[in-house]
């Protein structure tokens, strides 16, 4: 066993009670069986290497006790409420990215009195993404300055104005402006909502509550498709599809005003410690006032570190090697998510299915987004138990396989039309059905792994670099989205539909190799353990070993506790 792992090993003897000026190593620290119990129960943030003084130890113990107080108990109603209102941001991200598929088909000649060309369609779709890249880059800094809640309010304002401008558009450029404004909201929401949830959630529920945001995103896309199908035969129905997106932000602003608290971390930073304590007491209803105060103390300590000037924190992202590794990993996985091509289907499936001669093409597209939504629930249940890395490694080969099958079926189907999708040509139903089946299987594999796991990115960062690191990788994600959305239709024209899907398969394969060699397992490891995992390398084997031994240790502890109670 490595030193690292030894830190988790319980010993028979308890250490002497600790005086405030005592220095204890992390080894002794872990030997304290109370802490060991709490550490195991709660995955509290404990340094596994450094030297910690006793006052700090007590603080961490108290913080861990807060987590333990919530252990076994379901999340408080308040926490559910916070998550509900926060994930409206995810819902809007999904709705506004999903709605474009129906809008592009239904818009007809309503803009500039001319039908949209493929180039126009790509441009309009990409406009949102450009806005999102810009806002993702700024969102972290803004949220550190004015708070998470107010950043969300700005997103909501963008959602409403963007929707109004688009719904009222008669010219292409007005539509593009509306999409960019909407993009400002979407990009910032994609960055802020998961981090806000991670800052509020108790450690035991963090992974799953973050998954809820992905469910809101994919759910928003399904709602957009369903509404799109509903308005298919309504004149100027596309204006309604867009306008309906202006209502959820109003609900969110209502929730923010009357219900949501600011992140306790931000409140402490603003020296509003009483408010922070009140928010924490509602999130951890079983915690004692002393525990809450201790938690506020721990936050204060973290925030002192965070208070390094912005320029220094940005510099650290580049100069600190483990942080650079974190940026590389989170950006690569978020790029892989986009370059596997899922959004090409999300944005253009209506156009694609319409050209392939499928009747009810909007309803057919609903199957694609529905499969994405349904499969997002699988990681919700198992993401901590099975592990992030395993989810990716198990599902990415399936993504590649079904992309290749889709490419193959296109190649066969388009033989009579010289590998071009010719609108009005009647392709055999056996081919169009097989194409749909392979696409759905591809989407399911994507949703279980790549669609979800990369958004757990916050885990790889220290408190100090989390906002900036996740801003960078979120912008990379939107940049990948831009590449796919602005080139897909042209790519299909240039290298045929089968070539385009084959290309996505090839890119996914490259990322699969990268993840296999470099992506460590983070589930069940404390945040501190995740961070030390990136010291001196990517340490994939070490992370797997630590996780395995941790599980073995938990089992042994549980059995010992069981034997003790039955004796
Ligand atoms: O995780 C989400 C989800 O997979 C969405 O369906 C997709 O449209 C987004 O681009 C992605 O970030």
Coordinates of C-alpha atoms and ligand atoms in Angstrom, one line a residue:
X1 CA 0.0 0.0 0.0
X2 CA 1.3 3.5 -0.8
X3 CA 1.7 6.2 1.9
X4 CA -1.2 7.8 0.4
X5 CA -3.5 4.9 1.1
X6 CA -2.1 4.3 4.5
X7 CA -3.6 7.6 5.5
X8 CA -6.9 6.0 5.4
X9 CA -6.0 3.0 7.5
X10 CA -7.5 2.9 11.0
X11 CA -5.3 1.8 13.9
X12 CA -6.1 0.4 17.2
X13 CA -4.9 3.2 19.4
X14 CA -6.5 6.6 19.6
X15 CA -4.2 9.6 19.6
X16 CA -3.9 11.7 22.7
X17 CA -6.3 14.6 22.8
X18 CA -5.0 17.4 20.7
X19 CA -3.7 20.7 22.1
X20 CA -4.2 23.7 19.9
X21 CA -0.5 24.2 19.2
X22 CA 0.0 20.5 18.4
X23 CA 1.2 19.6 15.0
X24 CA -0.1 16.4 13.6
X25 CA 0.8 14.7 10.4
X26 CA -1.9 13.5 8.1
X27 CA -0.9 10.0 9.2
X28 CA -1.9 10.7 12.8
X29 CA -4.7 12.7 11.6
X30 CA -6.2 9.7 9.8
X31 CA -5.4 7.5 12.8
X32 CA -7.9 9.4 14.8
X33 CA -10.7 6.9 14.4
X34 CA -13.4 9.6 14.8
X35 CA -12.0 11.4 11.8
X36 CA -11.5 8.2 10.0
X37 CA -15.1 7.4 10.4
X38 CA -16.2 10.8 9.3
X39 CA -13.7 10.9 6.5
X40 CA -15.1 7.6 5.2
X41 CA -18.7 8.6 5.8
X42 CA -18.3 12.0 4.1
X43 CA -15.3 12.2 1.9
X44 CA -14.4 15.4 3.8
X45 CA -11.5 17.5 2.4
X46 CA -8.5 16.4 4.4
X47 CA -4.9 16.9 3.3
X48 CA -3.3 13.5 2.9
X49 CA 0.2 14.8 2.8
X50 CA 0.8 18.1 4.6
X51 CA 1.1 18.9 8.3
X52 CA -2.1 20.3 9.9
X53 CA -2.4 22.0 13.2
X54 CA -4.9 20.9 15.8
X55 CA -7.2 23.9 15.5
X56 CA -7.5 23.2 11.8
X57 CA -8.1 19.6 12.5
X58 CA -11.0 20.4 14.8
X59 CA -12.4 22.7 12.2
X60 CA -12.3 20.0 9.5
X61 CA -13.7 17.5 11.9
X62 CA -16.6 19.8 12.6
X63 CA -17.1 20.4 8.9
X64 CA -17.1 16.6 8.3
X65 CA -19.6 16.2 11.1
X66 CA -22.0 18.5 9.2
X67 CA -21.8 16.1 6.3
X68 CA -22.2 13.2 8.6
X69 CA -25.2 14.9 10.2
X70 CA -26.9 14.7 6.8
X71 CA -25.7 11.2 6.1
X72 CA -28.4 8.7 5.4
X73 CA -31.0 11.5 5.5
X74 CA -32.5 12.6 2.3
X75 CA -31.6 16.1 1.0
X76 CA -33.5 18.9 2.7
X77 CA -36.5 20.4 0.9
X78 CA -34.6 23.6 0.7
X79 CA -31.7 22.0 -1.1
X80 CA -34.2 20.4 -3.6
X81 CA -35.8 23.8 -4.1
X82 CA -32.4 25.5 -4.7
X83 CA -31.5 22.8 -7.2
X84 CA -34.9 23.1 -8.9
X85 CA -34.6 26.8 -9.4
X86 CA -30.9 26.7 -10.4
X87 CA -31.5 24.0 -13.0
X88 CA -34.0 26.2 -14.8
X89 CA -30.8 27.6 -16.2
X90 CA -30.0 24.1 -17.6
X91 CA -33.6 23.8 -18.9
X92 CA -33.2 27.0 -20.9
X93 CA -29.7 25.9 -22.2
X94 CA -31.5 22.8 -23.5
X95 CA -34.6 24.5 -24.7
X96 CA -32.8 27.3 -26.7
X97 CA -30.3 24.9 -28.2
X98 CA -33.0 22.3 -29.1
X99 CA -35.6 24.7 -30.5
X100 CA -33.4 25.7 -33.5
X101 CA -34.0 22.3 -35.2
X102 CA -37.7 22.9 -35.6
X103 CA -37.3 26.7 -36.2
X104 CA -34.9 26.2 -39.1
X105 CA -37.4 24.0 -40.9
X106 CA -40.6 26.0 -40.1
X107 CA -39.2 29.5 -40.8
X108 CA -39.7 28.9 -44.5
X109 CA -39.4 32.3 -46.3
X110 CA -40.3 34.4 -43.4
X111 CA -36.8 36.0 -43.1
X112 CA -35.9 38.4 -45.9
X113 CA -38.8 36.8 -47.9
X114 CA -36.4 34.1 -49.1
X115 CA -35.9 30.4 -48.0
X116 CA -32.8 29.8 -45.9
X117 CA -29.8 28.3 -47.6
X118 CA -27.7 25.7 -45.8
X119 CA -25.1 28.4 -45.1
X120 CA -27.8 30.7 -43.6
X121 CA -28.9 27.8 -41.4
X122 CA -25.4 27.1 -40.1
X123 CA -24.8 30.8 -39.5
X124 CA -28.0 31.3 -37.5
X125 CA -27.3 28.2 -35.4
X126 CA -23.7 29.2 -34.9
X127 CA -24.6 32.7 -33.7
X128 CA -25.8 31.3 -30.4
X129 CA -22.6 29.4 -29.9
X130 CA -20.4 32.5 -30.5
X131 CA -22.4 34.3 -27.8
X132 CA -22.0 31.3 -25.6
X133 CA -18.2 31.1 -26.0
X134 CA -17.8 34.8 -25.0
X135 CA -20.1 34.5 -22.0
X136 CA -18.6 31.2 -20.8
X137 CA -15.2 32.9 -20.7
X138 CA -16.5 35.9 -18.7
X139 CA -19.0 34.1 -16.5
X140 CA -16.5 32.8 -13.9
X141 CA -15.0 36.2 -13.2
X142 CA -18.4 37.9 -13.2
X143 CA -19.8 35.3 -10.8
X144 CA -16.9 35.9 -8.4
X145 CA -17.5 39.6 -8.5
X146 CA -21.3 40.0 -8.3
X147 CA -22.3 36.6 -7.1
X148 CA -23.8 33.5 -8.6
X149 CA -27.4 34.7 -8.1
X150 CA -27.0 38.0 -9.9
X151 CA -25.0 36.3 -12.7
X152 CA -28.1 34.0 -13.2
X153 CA -30.3 37.0 -13.2
X154 CA -28.2 38.5 -16.1
X155 CA -28.5 35.2 -17.9
X156 CA -32.3 35.4 -17.5
X157 CA -32.4 38.9 -18.9
X158 CA -30.4 37.7 -21.9
X159 CA -32.8 34.8 -22.3
X160 CA -35.9 37.0 -22.4
X161 CA -34.4 39.8 -24.6
X162 CA -32.9 37.2 -27.0
X163 CA -36.2 35.4 -27.3
X164 CA -38.2 38.6 -28.0
X165 CA -35.7 39.8 -30.6
X166 CA -35.8 36.4 -32.4
X167 CA -39.6 36.0 -32.2
X168 CA -40.1 39.4 -33.8
X169 CA -37.4 39.0 -36.5
X170 CA -38.2 39.6 -40.1
X171 CA -34.6 39.8 -41.3
X172 CA -31.8 37.3 -41.0
X173 CA -29.5 39.7 -39.2
X174 CA -32.2 40.4 -36.6
X175 CA -32.5 36.6 -36.0
X176 CA -28.7 36.4 -35.7
X177 CA -28.6 39.3 -33.1
X178 CA -31.3 37.5 -31.1
X179 CA -29.3 34.3 -31.2
X180 CA -26.1 35.9 -30.0
X181 CA -28.0 37.5 -27.1
X182 CA -29.5 34.2 -26.2
X183 CA -26.0 32.7 -26.5
X184 CA -24.8 35.1 -23.8
X185 CA -27.4 33.6 -21.4
X186 CA -26.8 30.0 -22.5
X187 CA -23.0 30.0 -22.2
X188 CA -23.0 31.6 -18.8
X189 CA -25.7 29.3 -17.5
X190 CA -23.8 26.3 -18.7
X191 CA -20.8 27.4 -16.6
X192 CA -22.5 28.8 -13.5
X193 CA -25.3 26.4 -12.7
X194 CA -23.2 23.2 -12.1
X195 CA -20.7 25.2 -10.1
X196 CA -23.4 26.8 -8.0
X197 CA -24.9 23.4 -7.3
X198 CA -21.5 22.0 -6.5
X199 CA -20.9 24.8 -4.0
X200 CA -24.2 24.2 -2.2
X201 CA -24.4 20.4 -2.3
X202 CA -23.2 18.2 0.6
X203 CA -20.3 16.1 -0.6
X204 CA -22.4 12.9 -0.6
X205 CA -24.9 14.3 -3.1
X206 CA -22.7 16.5 -5.2
X207 CA -22.2 14.2 -8.2
X208 CA -25.9 13.3 -8.5
X209 CA -27.2 16.9 -8.0
X210 CA -24.8 18.0 -10.8
X211 CA -26.3 15.2 -13.0
X212 CA -29.7 16.8 -12.4
X213 CA -28.5 19.8 -14.4
X214 CA -27.7 17.5 -17.3
X215 CA -31.1 16.1 -17.0
X216 CA -32.6 19.6 -17.1
X217 CA -30.5 20.3 -20.2
X218 CA -31.6 17.2 -22.1
X219 CA -35.2 17.6 -20.8
X220 CA -35.2 21.2 -22.1
X221 CA -34.2 19.8 -25.5
X222 CA -37.1 17.3 -25.5
X223 CA -39.6 20.0 -24.5
X224 CA -38.3 22.1 -27.4
X225 CA -38.7 19.3 -29.9
X226 CA -42.2 18.5 -28.5
X227 CA -43.3 22.1 -28.8
X228 CA -41.7 22.2 -32.2
X229 CA -43.8 19.2 -33.3
X230 CA -46.9 20.8 -31.8
X231 CA -46.4 24.0 -33.9
X232 CA -45.5 22.2 -37.1
X233 CA -48.7 23.1 -38.9
X234 CA -49.3 26.5 -37.3
X235 CA -48.6 29.5 -39.5
X236 CA -45.5 31.4 -38.1
X237 CA -45.4 28.7 -35.4
X238 CA -41.7 29.1 -35.1
X239 CA -42.2 32.5 -33.5
X240 CA -44.2 30.9 -30.8
X241 CA -41.6 28.2 -30.3
X242 CA -39.0 30.9 -29.6
X243 CA -41.3 33.2 -27.6
X244 CA -42.2 30.4 -25.2
X245 CA -38.6 30.3 -24.1
X246 CA -39.1 33.7 -22.5
X247 CA -41.3 32.3 -19.6
X248 CA -39.0 30.0 -17.6
X249 CA -36.5 32.8 -17.0
X250 CA -39.3 34.7 -15.3
X251 CA -39.9 31.8 -13.0
X252 CA -36.2 31.6 -12.2
X253 CA -36.0 35.3 -11.4
X254 CA -39.0 34.8 -9.1
X255 CA -37.2 31.8 -7.4
X256 CA -34.0 33.8 -7.1
X257 CA -35.8 36.7 -5.5
X258 CA -38.0 34.8 -3.1
X259 CA -36.3 31.5 -2.5
X260 CA -32.7 31.0 -3.6
X261 CA -29.8 31.9 -1.3
X262 CA -26.5 33.1 -2.6
X263 CA -23.7 30.5 -2.4
X264 CA -22.4 30.4 1.2
X265 CA -18.9 30.6 -0.2
X266 CA -19.7 33.9 -2.0
X267 CA -21.5 35.3 1.1
X268 CA -18.4 34.5 3.3
X269 CA -16.3 36.2 0.7
X270 CA -18.5 39.3 1.0
X271 CA -18.1 39.1 4.8
X272 CA -21.8 38.4 5.1
X273 CA -21.1 35.5 7.5
X274 CA -24.5 35.6 9.2
X275 CA -26.3 35.1 5.9
X276 CA -23.9 32.3 5.0
X277 CA -24.6 30.6 8.4
X278 CA -28.4 30.9 7.8
X279 CA -28.1 29.4 4.3
X280 CA -25.9 26.5 5.6
X281 CA -28.3 25.8 8.4
X282 CA -31.1 25.3 5.8
X283 CA -29.0 23.1 3.7
X284 CA -27.8 21.0 6.7
X285 CA -30.9 20.9 8.9
X286 CA -29.4 18.4 11.3
X287 CA -26.2 20.3 12.0
X288 CA -25.7 22.1 15.3
X289 CA -24.9 25.8 15.4
X290 CA -21.3 25.0 16.4
X291 CA -20.9 22.9 13.3
X292 CA -22.4 25.6 11.1
X293 CA -19.9 28.1 12.6
X294 CA -17.1 25.7 12.0
X295 CA -18.1 25.3 8.4
X296 CA -18.2 29.1 8.0
X297 CA -14.7 29.0 9.5
X298 CA -13.5 26.5 7.0
X299 CA -15.0 28.5 4.1
X300 CA -13.2 31.6 5.4
X301 CA -10.0 29.8 5.3
X302 CA -10.5 28.6 1.7
X303 CA -11.6 32.1 0.7
X304 CA -8.4 33.7 2.1
X305 CA -6.6 31.5 -0.4
X306 CA -9.0 32.5 -3.1
X307 CA -8.5 36.2 -2.5
X308 CA -5.3 36.2 -4.5
X309 CA -5.7 38.9 -7.2
X310 CA -7.5 37.7 -10.4
X311 CA -4.4 38.1 -12.5
X312 CA -2.4 35.8 -10.2
X313 CA -5.2 33.2 -10.2
X314 CA -5.3 33.3 -14.0
X315 CA -1.5 32.9 -14.1
X316 CA -1.7 29.9 -11.8
X317 CA -3.9 28.1 -14.3
X318 CA -0.9 28.2 -16.7
X319 CA 2.1 28.0 -14.4
X320 CA 0.9 25.4 -11.9
X321 CA 1.5 22.0 -13.6
X322 CA -1.2 20.0 -11.9
X323 CA -3.8 22.7 -12.7
X324 CA -2.6 22.7 -16.3
X325 CA -3.2 19.0 -16.4
X326 CA -6.7 19.6 -15.0
X327 CA -7.4 22.2 -17.7
X328 CA -6.1 19.8 -20.3
X329 CA -8.3 16.9 -19.1
X330 CA -11.5 18.9 -18.6
X331 CA -11.1 20.7 -21.9
X332 CA -10.3 17.5 -23.8
X333 CA -13.3 15.6 -22.4
X334 CA -15.6 18.6 -23.1
X335 CA -14.2 18.9 -26.6
X336 CA -14.7 15.1 -27.1
X337 CA -18.3 15.6 -26.1
X338 CA -18.8 18.0 -28.9
X339 CA -16.6 16.5 -31.6
X340 CA -18.4 13.2 -31.3
X341 CA -21.0 15.0 -33.3
X342 CA -24.1 14.7 -31.2
X343 CA -25.2 18.3 -31.6
X344 CA -25.2 17.9 -35.4
X345 CA -28.1 15.6 -34.9
X346 CA -29.7 17.9 -32.3
X347 CA -29.5 20.9 -34.5
X348 CA -30.0 19.4 -37.9
X349 CA -32.0 16.2 -37.4
X350 CA -35.1 17.8 -38.7
X351 CA -33.3 19.0 -41.8
X352 CA -31.6 15.7 -42.2
X353 CA -34.8 13.6 -41.8
X354 CA -36.8 15.9 -44.0
X355 CA -34.2 15.4 -46.8
X356 CA -34.2 11.7 -46.2
X357 CA -37.9 11.7 -46.9
X358 CA -39.1 10.7 -43.4
X359 CA -42.7 11.8 -42.9
X360 CA -43.3 13.4 -39.5
X361 CA -39.7 14.4 -39.4
X362 CA -40.2 16.7 -36.3
X363 CA -41.8 13.8 -34.4
X364 CA -38.9 11.6 -35.5
X365 CA -36.4 14.1 -34.2
X366 CA -38.2 13.9 -30.9
X367 CA -37.1 10.3 -30.7
X368 CA -33.4 11.4 -30.9
X369 CA -33.8 14.0 -28.1
X370 CA -36.0 11.6 -26.1
X371 CA -33.3 8.9 -26.2
X372 CA -30.8 11.5 -25.0
X373 CA -33.0 12.6 -22.2
X374 CA -34.0 9.1 -21.0
X375 CA -30.4 7.8 -21.0
X376 CA -29.1 10.8 -18.9
X377 CA -30.9 9.1 -16.0
X378 CA -28.5 6.2 -16.0
X379 CA -25.5 8.1 -14.8
X380 CA -27.7 9.9 -12.3
X381 CA -28.0 6.7 -10.4
X382 CA -24.6 5.1 -11.0
X383 CA -22.1 7.8 -11.5
X384 CA -20.5 7.5 -8.1
X385 CA -20.9 3.8 -7.8
X386 CA -19.5 2.8 -11.2
X387 CA -17.1 5.7 -11.7
X388 CA -16.6 8.4 -14.3
X389 CA -13.8 6.8 -16.1
X390 CA -15.5 3.5 -16.5
X391 CA -18.6 5.2 -17.8
X392 CA -16.6 6.9 -20.5
X393 CA -14.5 3.8 -21.4
X394 CA -17.6 1.6 -21.7
X395 CA -19.7 3.9 -23.7
X396 CA -17.2 5.6 -26.1
X397 CA -16.6 2.3 -28.1
X398 CA -20.4 2.1 -28.5
X399 CA -20.5 5.7 -29.8
X400 CA -17.8 4.8 -32.3
X401 CA -19.5 1.6 -33.3
X402 CA -22.9 3.1 -33.9
X403 CA -21.4 6.1 -35.8
X404 CA -19.7 3.7 -38.1
X405 CA -23.0 1.8 -38.6
X406 CA -24.8 5.1 -39.3
X407 CA -22.1 5.9 -41.9
X408 CA -22.4 2.5 -43.4
X409 CA -26.2 2.7 -43.8
X410 CA -26.0 6.1 -45.4
X411 CA -23.4 4.8 -47.9
X412 CA -25.8 2.1 -48.9
X413 CA -28.9 4.2 -48.9
X414 CA -27.5 7.0 -50.9
X415 CA -26.0 4.8 -53.7
X416 CA -28.8 5.6 -56.1
X417 CA -28.4 9.4 -55.5
X418 CA -24.6 9.4 -55.8
X419 CA -24.0 9.8 -52.1
X420 CA -26.1 12.9 -51.8
X421 CA -29.3 13.3 -49.8
X422 CA -31.8 14.4 -52.5
X423 CA -35.0 15.9 -51.1
X424 CA -38.0 14.3 -52.7
X425 CA -36.3 11.1 -53.6
X426 CA -38.0 8.1 -52.1
X427 CA -35.4 6.2 -50.1
X428 CA -36.5 2.6 -49.0
X429 CA -38.1 2.6 -45.6
X430 CA -35.8 -0.3 -44.5
X431 CA -32.8 2.0 -44.9
X432 CA -34.4 5.0 -43.2
X433 CA -35.6 2.9 -40.3
X434 CA -32.1 1.3 -39.9
X435 CA -30.6 4.7 -40.0
X436 CA -32.9 5.9 -37.2
X437 CA -32.2 2.8 -35.1
X438 CA -28.4 3.3 -35.3
X439 CA -28.7 7.0 -34.6
X440 CA -30.8 6.3 -31.5
X441 CA -28.3 3.7 -30.3
X442 CA -25.5 6.2 -30.9
X443 CA -27.3 8.9 -29.0
X444 CA -28.0 6.5 -26.0
X445 CA -24.3 5.6 -25.8
X446 CA -23.4 9.3 -25.9
X447 CA -25.9 10.3 -23.3
X448 CA -24.7 7.8 -20.7
X449 CA -21.0 8.8 -21.0
X450 CA -19.8 11.7 -23.0
X451 CA -23.0 13.8 -22.7
X452 CA -22.8 13.7 -19.0
X453 CA -19.4 12.9 -17.3
X454 CA -17.4 15.9 -18.6
X455 CA -19.7 18.3 -16.8
X456 CA -18.3 16.9 -13.5
X457 CA -15.2 18.9 -14.4
X458 CA -15.2 21.1 -11.3
X459 CA -13.8 18.2 -9.3
X460 CA -10.4 18.5 -10.9
X461 CA -9.7 22.0 -9.6
X462 CA -8.7 23.6 -6.3
X463 CA -11.0 26.2 -4.9
X464 CA -8.6 28.8 -6.1
X465 CA -8.6 27.9 -9.7
X466 CA -12.1 26.2 -10.1
X467 CA -14.0 29.2 -11.6
X468 CA -11.2 30.1 -14.1
X469 CA -10.4 26.5 -15.1
X470 CA -14.0 25.6 -15.7
X471 CA -14.6 28.9 -17.6
X472 CA -11.8 27.9 -20.0
X473 CA -13.0 24.4 -20.6
X474 CA -16.7 25.5 -20.9
X475 CA -15.5 27.9 -23.6
X476 CA -13.7 25.0 -25.3
X477 CA -16.9 23.0 -25.2
X478 CA -18.8 25.8 -26.9
X479 CA -16.0 26.2 -29.5
X480 CA -16.3 22.5 -30.3
X481 CA -20.1 23.1 -30.5
X482 CA -19.4 25.9 -32.9
X483 CA -17.2 23.9 -35.2
X484 CA -19.8 21.1 -35.4
X485 CA -22.8 23.4 -35.8
X486 CA -21.2 25.7 -38.4
X487 CA -19.8 22.9 -40.6
X488 CA -22.1 19.9 -40.4
X489 CA -24.3 20.7 -43.4
X490 CA -21.3 21.8 -45.5
X491 CA -19.4 18.7 -44.3
X492 CA -22.1 16.4 -45.5
X493 CA -22.1 18.2 -48.8
X494 CA -18.3 18.0 -49.0
X495 CA -17.5 14.5 -47.8
X496 CA -21.0 12.9 -48.0
X497 CA -23.2 12.0 -45.0
X498 CA -21.4 8.7 -44.5
X499 CA -18.0 10.6 -44.6
X500 CA -19.3 13.1 -42.0
X501 CA -20.4 10.4 -39.5
X502 CA -17.2 8.4 -40.2
X503 CA -15.2 11.5 -39.4
X504 CA -17.0 11.9 -36.0
X505 CA -16.2 8.2 -35.3
X506 CA -12.5 8.8 -36.0
X507 CA -12.3 11.9 -33.7
X508 CA -14.1 10.0 -30.9
X509 CA -11.5 7.2 -31.3
X510 CA -8.7 9.6 -30.8
X511 CA -10.3 10.9 -27.6
X512 CA -11.0 7.4 -26.4
X513 CA -7.2 6.6 -26.6
X514 CA -6.4 9.8 -24.8
X515 CA -9.0 9.1 -22.0
X516 CA -7.7 5.5 -21.7
X517 CA -4.2 6.7 -21.0
X518 CA -4.7 9.9 -19.2
X519 CA -8.1 10.2 -17.4
X520 CA -7.9 9.2 -13.8
X521 CA -10.9 8.0 -11.8
X522 CA -12.4 10.6 -9.5
X523 CA -15.5 9.0 -8.1
X524 CA -15.4 8.2 -4.4
X525 CA -12.1 10.1 -4.0
X526 CA -12.2 13.2 -1.9
X527 CA -11.6 16.5 -3.7
X528 CA -8.1 16.6 -2.1
X529 CA -7.4 13.1 -3.3
X530 CA -8.5 14.0 -6.8
X531 CA -6.1 17.0 -6.8
X532 CA -3.1 15.1 -5.5
X533 CA -3.8 12.5 -8.2
X534 CA -2.7 15.1 -10.8
X535 CA 0.6 15.7 -9.0
X536 CA 3.6 14.4 -10.9
X537 CA 1.5 13.0 -13.7
X538 CA -2.0 11.9 -14.7
X539 CA -1.6 8.9 -12.4
X540 CA -4.5 6.8 -13.8
X541 CA -3.3 3.6 -12.1
X542 CA -2.8 5.3 -8.8
X543 CA -6.3 6.7 -8.8
X544 CA -7.8 3.3 -9.6
X545 CA -5.7 1.7 -6.8
X546 CA -6.7 4.3 -4.2
X547 CA -10.4 3.9 -5.1
X548 CA -10.1 0.1 -5.0
X549 CA -8.5 0.1 -1.6
X550 CA -10.9 2.7 -0.3
X551 CA -13.8 0.5 -1.2
X552 CA -12.1 -2.5 0.5
X553 CA -11.5 -0.4 3.6
X554 CA -15.2 0.7 3.7
X555 CA -16.3 -2.9 3.4
X556 CA -14.0 -3.9 6.2
X557 CA -15.2 -1.0 8.4
X558 CA -18.9 -1.8 7.7
X559 CA -18.3 -5.5 8.5
X560 CA -16.5 -4.5 11.7
X561 CA -19.3 -2.2 12.8
X562 CA -21.8 -4.9 12.0
X563 CA -19.9 -7.4 14.1
X564 CA -19.7 -4.9 17.0
X565 CA -23.4 -4.3 17.0
X566 CA -24.3 -7.9 16.8
X567 CA -21.8 -8.9 19.6
Ligands
LIG1 O1 -24.2 17.7 -21.9 C1 -25.0 18.4 -22.9 C2 -26.0 17.5 -23.4 O2 -25.4 16.3 -23.9 C3 -26.8 18.1 -24.5 O3 -27.7 17.2 -25.1 C4 -25.9 18.7 -25.6 O4 -26.7 19.4 -26.5 C5 -24.9 19.7 -25.0 O5 -24.1 20.2 -26.0 C6 -24.1 19.0 -24.0 O6 -23.2 19.9 -23.4

